[in-house]
Amino acid sequence: VEFDLMARASTWSEAAELAKKLEASGFSGMLMTESSQVPWMVIAT
């Protein structure tokens, strides 16, 4: 069984830090939602 985490949009550094923690915890991936804003636009700022 593989688990992914659904995360809110954040900065590049926050996303990278979260990805490292998730990988170390055994998660197989993460995804960003587009519910209130486009995630890559927020990450790019």
PDB file of C-alpha atoms in Angstrom:
ATOM      1  CA  VAL A   1       0.000   0.000   0.000  1.00  0.00           C
ATOM      2  CA  GLU A   2       1.304   3.438  -0.903  1.00  0.00           C
ATOM      3  CA  PHE A   3       0.178   6.684   0.708  1.00  0.00           C
ATOM      4  CA  ASP A   4       0.258  10.216  -0.706  1.00  0.00           C
ATOM      5  CA  LEU A   5      -0.322  13.478   1.130  1.00  0.00           C
ATOM      6  CA  MET A   6      -2.555  16.239  -0.222  1.00  0.00           C
ATOM      7  CA  ALA A   7      -0.964  19.568   0.723  1.00  0.00           C
ATOM      8  CA  ARG A   8      -1.901  23.210   0.409  1.00  0.00           C
ATOM      9  CA  ALA A   9       0.052  25.493  -1.886  1.00  0.00           C
ATOM     10  CA  SER A  10       3.198  26.889  -0.283  1.00  0.00           C
ATOM     11  CA  THR A  11       6.619  28.295  -1.160  1.00  0.00           C
ATOM     12  CA  TRP A  12       9.326  26.235  -2.892  1.00  0.00           C
ATOM     13  CA  SER A  13      11.318  25.903   0.333  1.00  0.00           C
ATOM     14  CA  GLU A  14       8.276  24.822   2.384  1.00  0.00           C
ATOM     15  CA  ALA A  15       7.254  22.303  -0.293  1.00  0.00           C
ATOM     16  CA  ALA A  16      10.794  20.880  -0.456  1.00  0.00           C
ATOM     17  CA  GLU A  17      11.036  20.555   3.324  1.00  0.00           C
ATOM     18  CA  LEU A  18       7.645  18.856   3.518  1.00  0.00           C
ATOM     19  CA  ALA A  19       8.614  16.473   0.688  1.00  0.00           C
ATOM     20  CA  LYS A  20      11.791  15.465   2.556  1.00  0.00           C
ATOM     21  CA  LYS A  21       9.837  14.804   5.758  1.00  0.00           C
ATOM     22  CA  LEU A  22       7.171  12.807   3.916  1.00  0.00           C
ATOM     23  CA  GLU A  23       9.742  10.664   2.128  1.00  0.00           C
ATOM     24  CA  ALA A  24      11.535   9.958   5.416  1.00  0.00           C
ATOM     25  CA  SER A  25       8.184   8.966   6.947  1.00  0.00           C
ATOM     26  CA  GLY A  26       7.436   6.456   4.192  1.00  0.00           C
ATOM     27  CA  PHE A  27       4.933   8.393   2.069  1.00  0.00           C
ATOM     28  CA  SER A  28       5.071   7.644  -1.654  1.00  0.00           C
ATOM     29  CA  GLY A  29       4.221  11.154  -2.877  1.00  0.00           C
ATOM     30  CA  MET A  30       2.406  14.417  -2.370  1.00  0.00           C
ATOM     31  CA  LEU A  31       0.122  16.571  -4.446  1.00  0.00           C
ATOM     32  CA  MET A  32      -0.960  20.186  -4.363  1.00  0.00           C
ATOM     33  CA  THR A  33      -4.617  21.106  -4.743  1.00  0.00           C
ATOM     34  CA  GLU A  34      -6.029  23.872  -6.943  1.00  0.00           C
ATOM     35  CA  SER A  35      -9.112  24.661  -4.879  1.00  0.00           C
ATOM     36  CA  SER A  36      -8.497  28.315  -4.043  1.00  0.00           C
ATOM     37  CA  GLN A  37      -5.465  29.169  -6.184  1.00  0.00           C
ATOM     38  CA  VAL A  38      -3.128  27.582  -8.685  1.00  0.00           C
ATOM     39  CA  PRO A  39      -0.405  25.950  -6.545  1.00  0.00           C
ATOM     40  CA  TRP A  40       2.542  26.486  -8.890  1.00  0.00           C
ATOM     41  CA  MET A  41       1.796  30.213  -9.047  1.00  0.00           C
ATOM     42  CA  VAL A  42       2.037  30.448  -5.249  1.00  0.00           C
ATOM     43  CA  ILE A  43       5.165  28.288  -5.148  1.00  0.00           C
ATOM     44  CA  ALA A  44       6.794  30.489  -7.805  1.00  0.00           C
ATOM     45  CA  THR A  45       6.570  33.605  -5.619  1.00  0.00           C
TER      46      THR A  45
END
